[in-house]
Coordinates of C-alpha atoms in Angstrom, one line a residue:
V1 CA -18.0 2.5 62.5
R2 CA -19.7 4.8 60.0
A3 CA -16.6 6.9 59.5
G4 CA -14.6 3.7 58.6
Q5 CA -17.3 2.6 56.1
L6 CA -17.4 6.1 54.5
E7 CA -13.6 6.0 54.3
R8 CA -13.6 2.5 52.6
I9 CA -16.4 3.6 50.2
S10 CA -14.5 6.8 49.3
L11 CA -11.3 4.8 48.6
Q12 CA -13.3 2.3 46.5
F13 CA -14.9 5.2 44.6
D14 CA -11.5 6.8 43.9
A15 CA -10.1 3.5 42.7
A16 CA -13.1 3.0 40.4
R17 CA -12.7 6.5 39.1
R18 CA -9.0 6.0 38.3
S19 CA -9.8 2.8 36.6
L20 CA -12.5 4.5 34.5
D21 CA -10.1 7.3 33.6
A22 CA -7.4 4.8 32.5
S23 CA -10.0 2.9 30.5
N24 CA -11.2 6.1 28.8
E25 CA -7.6 7.1 28.0
E26 CA -7.0 3.6 26.4
L27 CA -10.2 3.8 24.4
Q28 CA -9.3 7.3 23.1
W29 CA -5.9 6.0 22.0
Q30 CA -7.5 3.0 20.3
A31 CA -10.0 5.3 18.5
T32 CA -7.2 7.5 17.3
S33 CA -5.2 4.5 16.1
A34 CA -8.3 3.1 14.4
E35 CA -8.9 6.4 12.6
G36 CA -5.3 6.5 11.4
L37 CA -5.6 3.0 10.1
R38 CA -8.9 3.8 8.4
I39 CA -7.3 6.8 6.6
R40 CA -4.4 4.6 5.5
L41 CA -6.8 2.0 4.2
V42 CA -8.7 4.6 2.2
D43 CA -5.4 5.8 0.7
L44 CA -4.4 2.2 -0.2
V45 CA -7.8 1.4 -1.7
R46 CA -7.6 4.7 -3.7
A47 CA -4.0 3.8 -4.9
A48 CA -5.2 0.3 -5.8
A49 CA -8.0 1.7 -7.9
V50 CA -5.6 4.0 -9.7
E51 CA -3.2 1.0 -10.4
E52 CA -6.2 -1.1 -11.7
A53 CA -7.2 1.7 -14.0
K54 CA -3.6 2.0 -15.3
T55 CA -3.6 -1.8 -15.8
A56 CA -6.9 -1.7 -17.7
E57 CA -5.6 1.1 -19.9
L58 CA -2.4 -0.9 -20.6
H59 CA -4.5 -4.0 -21.4
A60 CA -6.6 -1.9 -23.8
E61 CA -3.5 -0.5 -25.4
H62 CA -2.1 -4.0 -25.8
R63 CA -5.3 -5.3 -27.4
H64 CA -5.2 -2.3 -29.8
C65 CA -1.6 -3.0 -30.7
E66 CA -2.4 -6.7 -31.3
E67 CA -5.3 -5.7 -33.5
A68 CA -3.0 -3.3 -35.4
L69 CA -0.4 -6.0 -35.8
S70 CA -2.9 -8.6 -37.1
E71 CA -4.2 -6.0 -39.5
L72 CA -0.7 -5.3 -40.7
A73 CA -0.1 -9.0 -41.1
S74 CA -3.2 -9.4 -43.1
L75 CA -2.3 -6.5 -45.3
G76 CA 1.1 -7.9 -45.8
G77 CA -0.4 -11.3 -46.9
D78 CA -2.4 -9.5 -49.7
A79 CA 0.6 -7.7 -51.2
G80 CA 1.1 -10.4 -53.9
P81 CA 4.1 -12.5 -55.0
S82 CA 6.6 -9.7 -54.5
A83 CA 6.0 -9.6 -50.7
P84 CA 8.6 -11.3 -48.6
S85 CA 7.7 -14.7 -47.2
P86 CA 6.7 -14.7 -43.5
T87 CA 9.6 -17.0 -42.7
S88 CA 12.3 -14.6 -44.1
Q89 CA 11.6 -11.9 -41.5
P90 CA 11.1 -12.1 -37.7
A91 CA 7.7 -11.9 -36.3
A92 CA 6.3 -8.4 -35.8
P93 CA 6.1 -8.5 -32.0
A94 CA 9.7 -9.5 -31.8
V95 CA 10.8 -6.6 -34.0
L96 CA 8.6 -4.1 -32.2
A97 CA 9.8 -5.3 -28.8
G98 CA 13.4 -4.1 -29.4
P99 CA 16.3 -5.3 -27.4
E100 CA 15.9 -6.6 -23.9
P101 CA 16.1 -3.9 -21.3
L102 CA 19.4 -3.5 -19.4
A103 CA 19.4 -4.1 -15.7
P104 CA 19.5 -0.9 -13.6
P105 CA 23.0 0.1 -12.4
P106 CA 23.7 -0.9 -8.8
R107 CA 22.9 1.6 -6.1
P108 CA 25.8 3.1 -4.2
M109 CA 26.2 1.8 -0.7
R110 CA 25.5 4.1 2.1
S111 CA 25.5 3.6 5.8
R112 CA 22.2 3.7 7.6
R113 CA 21.7 6.2 10.4
R114 CA 20.4 4.9 13.6
S115 CA 17.1 6.6 13.1
E116 CA 16.5 4.9 9.8
R117 CA 14.6 1.7 9.8
P118 CA 14.6 -0.8 6.9
I119 CA 11.7 -0.7 4.6
S120 CA 10.7 -4.2 5.7
D121 CA 10.0 -2.8 9.2
I122 CA 6.4 -1.7 8.8
S123 CA 5.4 -2.3 12.3
G124 CA 5.8 1.4 13.0
L125 CA 3.2 2.2 10.3
L126 CA 0.6 0.2 12.1
R127 CA 1.1 1.8 15.6
S128 CA 0.2 5.4 14.9

């Protein structure tokens, strides 16, 4: 009877050990995945901060240009009777803007290799 009990306990212990090993392996995989996602998040936050800085710089430049335009407009109003009337010339922002930009040329078609995935398939980025 004791040998049977020891055999059963030994089998249960081996099963528990295999289960713990599998759980440990799963936890290690999840930790690796979480670290990869954390690194990507840091990169995205850094890129967002760079874009926000660029946006702030562009807004400041835009404000500066608007101030310069209003200063030019006020100087033009003080030029006297020989200055052209404001209705005879287009508004300064329209003149400075220039012609509307052309659409980019169409990209040449190319066949996709089997290994290439479309950009919209980001599921692979999240599973590293």
